[in-house]
Amino acid sequence: LGGVALIIAAWGGYIFYQNKQAEANGVVAESYVKALDAANSGNATQEADSLKTFETIGKDGSIGYQASGQTMQAGLLAKQGKAKEAAAPYAKVAANTAYPKAFRDMAVIRQTIIEYDTMKPADVIKRLAPMAKKGEPFFRTAGELTGLAMLQLGQKKEAGALFKSLAEDKHT
């Protein structure tokens, strides 16, 4: 009888915990949607508030909300012309292996776009090499950036082959 009571108590605790998690995620979701609306409002004060909200979500939300919050934070900073500041949240997302691969890869692409003019072409090629292959979801963008970097290095033949591959890819 004591064991049954313990199992029931444990089950009740689990249900309570799940309910609290769902409630917390609902609050974060509501904050996220409000921040999205504010970010697109055209009002500088609301955009600044949304930046703070995304920064908080990027630190305190669940894994998915953290990745999304940091990505939105970086995007808003880039929109404001703060390229150097925008690159940092993208770098965080790209480096966090707990985040989904799609978020990490997208962050690498966005970070590279922001930093492209200050990077050495060889560094661009190295950073994007895993994505600049046929069949990769970001092949088109990674391939174009890699091809441009190859041209800057005078690697015309390699760049031409990559651009040809991009043109022939049916998925891009």
mmCIF file of C-alpha atoms in Angstrom:
data_model
loop_
_atom_site.group_PDB
_atom_site.id
_atom_site.type_symbol
_atom_site.label_atom_id
_atom_site.label_comp_id
_atom_site.label_asym_id
_atom_site.label_seq_id
_atom_site.Cartn_x
_atom_site.Cartn_y
_atom_site.Cartn_z
ATOM 1 C CA LEU A 1 0.000 0.000 0.000
ATOM 2 C CA GLY A 2 2.889 2.342 0.826
ATOM 3 C CA GLY A 3 4.488 1.596 -2.562
ATOM 4 C CA VAL A 4 1.242 2.380 -4.395
ATOM 5 C CA ALA A 5 0.945 5.681 -2.537
ATOM 6 C CA LEU A 6 4.540 6.516 -3.453
ATOM 7 C CA ILE A 7 3.892 5.744 -7.125
ATOM 8 C CA ILE A 8 0.743 7.882 -7.101
ATOM 9 C CA ALA A 9 2.608 10.736 -5.386
ATOM 10 C CA ALA A 10 5.463 10.494 -7.908
ATOM 11 C CA TRP A 11 3.012 10.468 -10.802
ATOM 12 C CA GLY A 12 1.214 13.493 -9.355
ATOM 13 C CA GLY A 13 4.548 15.314 -9.021
ATOM 14 C CA TYR A 14 5.408 14.494 -12.613
ATOM 15 C CA ILE A 15 2.059 15.813 -13.874
ATOM 16 C CA PHE A 16 2.477 18.965 -11.755
ATOM 17 C CA TYR A 17 5.975 19.501 -13.185
ATOM 18 C CA GLN A 18 4.768 18.991 -16.772
ATOM 19 C CA ASN A 19 1.951 21.471 -16.185
ATOM 20 C CA LYS A 20 4.384 24.076 -14.820
ATOM 21 C CA GLN A 21 6.711 23.552 -17.813
ATOM 22 C CA ALA A 22 3.827 23.979 -20.255
ATOM 23 C CA GLU A 23 2.699 27.096 -18.409
ATOM 24 C CA ALA A 24 6.220 28.556 -18.505
ATOM 25 C CA ASN A 25 6.546 27.792 -22.221
ATOM 26 C CA GLY A 26 3.208 29.503 -22.808
ATOM 27 C CA VAL A 27 4.473 32.653 -21.103
ATOM 28 C CA VAL A 28 7.666 32.591 -23.198
ATOM 29 C CA ALA A 29 5.636 32.025 -26.374
ATOM 30 C CA GLU A 30 3.418 34.992 -25.575
ATOM 31 C CA SER A 31 6.471 37.190 -24.906
ATOM 32 C CA TYR A 32 8.050 36.003 -28.135
ATOM 33 C CA VAL A 33 4.992 36.851 -30.239
ATOM 34 C CA LYS A 34 4.691 40.292 -28.622
ATOM 35 C CA ALA A 35 8.392 40.900 -29.289
ATOM 36 C CA LEU A 36 7.926 39.884 -32.946
ATOM 37 C CA ASP A 37 5.078 42.370 -33.297
ATOM 38 C CA ALA A 38 7.149 45.100 -31.637
ATOM 39 C CA ALA A 39 10.180 44.318 -33.812
ATOM 40 C CA ASN A 40 8.058 44.841 -36.920
ATOM 41 C CA SER A 41 6.204 47.895 -35.632
ATOM 42 C CA GLY A 42 8.496 50.531 -37.112
ATOM 43 C CA ASN A 43 8.591 52.203 -33.701
ATOM 44 C CA ALA A 44 12.165 52.600 -32.411
ATOM 45 C CA THR A 45 11.145 52.290 -28.751
ATOM 46 C CA GLN A 46 9.165 49.110 -29.370
ATOM 47 C CA GLU A 47 12.003 47.669 -31.442
ATOM 48 C CA ALA A 48 14.443 48.376 -28.602
ATOM 49 C CA ASP A 49 12.079 46.664 -26.157
ATOM 50 C CA SER A 50 11.793 43.650 -28.456
ATOM 51 C CA LEU A 51 15.580 43.429 -28.632
ATOM 52 C CA LYS A 52 15.697 43.189 -24.827
ATOM 53 C CA THR A 53 12.945 40.563 -24.832
ATOM 54 C CA PHE A 54 14.747 38.434 -27.423
ATOM 55 C CA GLU A 55 17.958 38.750 -25.421
ATOM 56 C CA THR A 56 16.152 37.489 -22.298
ATOM 57 C CA ILE A 57 14.493 34.637 -24.194
ATOM 58 C CA GLY A 58 17.875 33.788 -25.706
ATOM 59 C CA LYS A 59 19.262 33.306 -22.206
ATOM 60 C CA ASP A 60 16.340 31.920 -20.228
ATOM 61 C CA GLY A 61 14.028 30.093 -22.644
ATOM 62 C CA SER A 62 13.942 26.432 -23.548
ATOM 63 C CA ILE A 63 16.531 25.241 -26.079
ATOM 64 C CA GLY A 64 14.355 26.080 -29.081
ATOM 65 C CA TYR A 65 13.397 29.489 -27.735
ATOM 66 C CA GLN A 66 17.021 30.236 -26.826
ATOM 67 C CA ALA A 67 18.166 29.559 -30.384
ATOM 68 C CA SER A 68 15.294 31.523 -31.864
ATOM 69 C CA GLY A 69 15.668 34.405 -29.390
ATOM 70 C CA GLN A 70 19.391 34.744 -30.079
ATOM 71 C CA THR A 71 18.763 34.566 -33.819
ATOM 72 C CA MET A 72 16.108 37.289 -33.628
ATOM 73 C CA GLN A 73 18.374 39.395 -31.430
ATOM 74 C CA ALA A 74 21.156 39.142 -34.020
ATOM 75 C CA GLY A 75 18.769 39.943 -36.852
ATOM 76 C CA LEU A 76 17.502 43.068 -35.133
ATOM 77 C CA LEU A 77 21.044 44.234 -34.402
ATOM 78 C CA ALA A 78 21.960 43.682 -38.051
ATOM 79 C CA LYS A 79 18.847 45.600 -39.130
ATOM 80 C CA GLN A 80 20.033 48.494 -36.953
ATOM 81 C CA GLY A 81 23.388 48.466 -38.732
ATOM 82 C CA LYS A 82 25.254 47.008 -35.744
ATOM 83 C CA ALA A 83 27.068 44.291 -37.653
ATOM 84 C CA LYS A 84 29.754 43.617 -35.076
ATOM 85 C CA GLU A 85 27.193 43.233 -32.289
ATOM 86 C CA ALA A 86 24.963 41.082 -34.518
ATOM 87 C CA ALA A 87 27.721 38.587 -35.244
ATOM 88 C CA ALA A 88 28.083 37.609 -31.557
ATOM 89 C CA PRO A 89 24.604 36.066 -31.061
ATOM 90 C CA TYR A 90 24.951 34.246 -34.381
ATOM 91 C CA ALA A 91 28.301 32.851 -33.214
ATOM 92 C CA LYS A 92 26.666 31.655 -29.965
ATOM 93 C CA VAL A 93 23.927 29.849 -31.855
ATOM 94 C CA ALA A 94 26.422 28.325 -34.299
ATOM 95 C CA ALA A 95 28.589 26.996 -31.460
ATOM 96 C CA ASN A 96 25.828 25.508 -29.295
ATOM 97 C CA THR A 97 25.517 21.827 -30.198
ATOM 98 C CA ALA A 98 22.340 21.553 -28.113
ATOM 99 C CA TYR A 99 20.558 23.649 -30.745
ATOM 100 C CA PRO A 100 19.059 22.040 -33.843
ATOM 101 C CA LYS A 101 21.503 21.766 -36.763
ATOM 102 C CA ALA A 102 19.319 23.961 -38.974
ATOM 103 C CA PHE A 103 19.595 26.839 -36.491
ATOM 104 C CA ARG A 104 23.358 26.357 -36.169
ATOM 105 C CA ASP A 105 23.932 26.220 -39.922
ATOM 106 C CA MET A 106 21.715 29.236 -40.553
ATOM 107 C CA ALA A 107 23.622 31.149 -37.868
ATOM 108 C CA VAL A 108 26.943 30.293 -39.547
ATOM 109 C CA ILE A 109 25.599 31.584 -42.868
ATOM 110 C CA ARG A 110 24.226 34.801 -41.342
ATOM 111 C CA GLN A 111 27.388 35.405 -39.314
ATOM 112 C CA THR A 112 29.510 34.898 -42.419
ATOM 113 C CA ILE A 113 27.368 37.295 -44.466
ATOM 114 C CA ILE A 114 27.760 39.948 -41.771
ATOM 115 C CA GLU A 115 31.494 39.413 -41.395
ATOM 116 C CA TYR A 116 32.296 38.644 -45.043
ATOM 117 C CA ASP A 117 33.973 41.963 -45.858
ATOM 118 C CA THR A 118 36.296 41.685 -42.857
ATOM 119 C CA MET A 119 37.180 38.010 -43.293
ATOM 120 C CA LYS A 120 40.029 36.502 -45.259
ATOM 121 C CA PRO A 121 38.673 34.552 -48.249
ATOM 122 C CA ALA A 122 40.380 31.371 -47.010
ATOM 123 C CA ASP A 123 38.525 31.708 -43.689
ATOM 124 C CA VAL A 124 35.193 32.062 -45.504
ATOM 125 C CA ILE A 125 35.930 28.893 -47.478
ATOM 126 C CA LYS A 126 36.941 26.984 -44.365
ATOM 127 C CA ARG A 127 33.912 28.116 -42.338
ATOM 128 C CA LEU A 128 31.407 27.250 -45.041
ATOM 129 C CA ALA A 129 33.039 24.062 -46.365
ATOM 130 C CA PRO A 130 30.647 21.673 -44.561
ATOM 131 C CA MET A 131 27.631 23.442 -46.103
ATOM 132 C CA ALA A 132 29.019 24.200 -49.564
ATOM 133 C CA LYS A 133 28.254 20.686 -50.791
ATOM 134 C CA LYS A 134 25.436 19.328 -52.922
ATOM 135 C CA GLY A 135 22.616 17.991 -50.814
ATOM 136 C CA GLU A 136 23.211 20.343 -47.886
ATOM 137 C CA PRO A 137 20.205 22.546 -47.023
ATOM 138 C CA PHE A 138 22.238 25.762 -47.244
ATOM 139 C CA PHE A 139 24.216 24.697 -50.314
ATOM 140 C CA ARG A 140 23.020 27.615 -52.437
ATOM 141 C CA THR A 141 24.065 30.390 -50.049
ATOM 142 C CA ALA A 142 27.195 28.658 -48.736
ATOM 143 C CA GLY A 143 28.210 27.773 -52.285
ATOM 144 C CA GLU A 144 27.780 31.316 -53.573
ATOM 145 C CA LEU A 145 29.778 32.819 -50.712
ATOM 146 C CA THR A 146 32.456 30.145 -51.082
ATOM 147 C CA GLY A 147 32.633 30.710 -54.836
ATOM 148 C CA LEU A 148 33.088 34.447 -54.340
ATOM 149 C CA ALA A 149 35.874 33.810 -51.818
ATOM 150 C CA MET A 150 37.525 31.421 -54.292
ATOM 151 C CA LEU A 151 37.423 34.123 -56.952
ATOM 152 C CA GLN A 152 39.067 36.562 -54.527
ATOM 153 C CA LEU A 153 41.869 34.025 -54.089
ATOM 154 C CA GLY A 154 42.228 33.653 -57.850
ATOM 155 C CA GLN A 155 40.826 30.102 -57.804
ATOM 156 C CA LYS A 156 38.795 30.642 -60.980
ATOM 157 C CA LYS A 157 38.630 26.999 -62.006
ATOM 158 C CA GLU A 158 37.384 25.827 -58.574
ATOM 159 C CA ALA A 159 34.915 28.709 -58.341
ATOM 160 C CA GLY A 160 33.618 27.968 -61.832
ATOM 161 C CA ALA A 161 33.061 24.312 -60.963
ATOM 162 C CA LEU A 162 31.197 25.301 -57.797
ATOM 163 C CA PHE A 163 29.014 27.844 -59.620
ATOM 164 C CA LYS A 164 28.268 25.242 -62.306
ATOM 165 C CA SER A 165 27.259 22.792 -59.592
ATOM 166 C CA LEU A 166 24.968 25.413 -58.093
ATOM 167 C CA ALA A 167 23.366 26.099 -61.474
ATOM 168 C CA GLU A 168 22.778 22.392 -62.116
ATOM 169 C CA ASP A 169 21.386 21.631 -58.655
ATOM 170 C CA LYS A 170 17.675 20.945 -58.991
ATOM 171 C CA HIS A 171 17.053 21.606 -55.292
ATOM 172 C CA THR A 172 18.290 25.179 -55.269
#
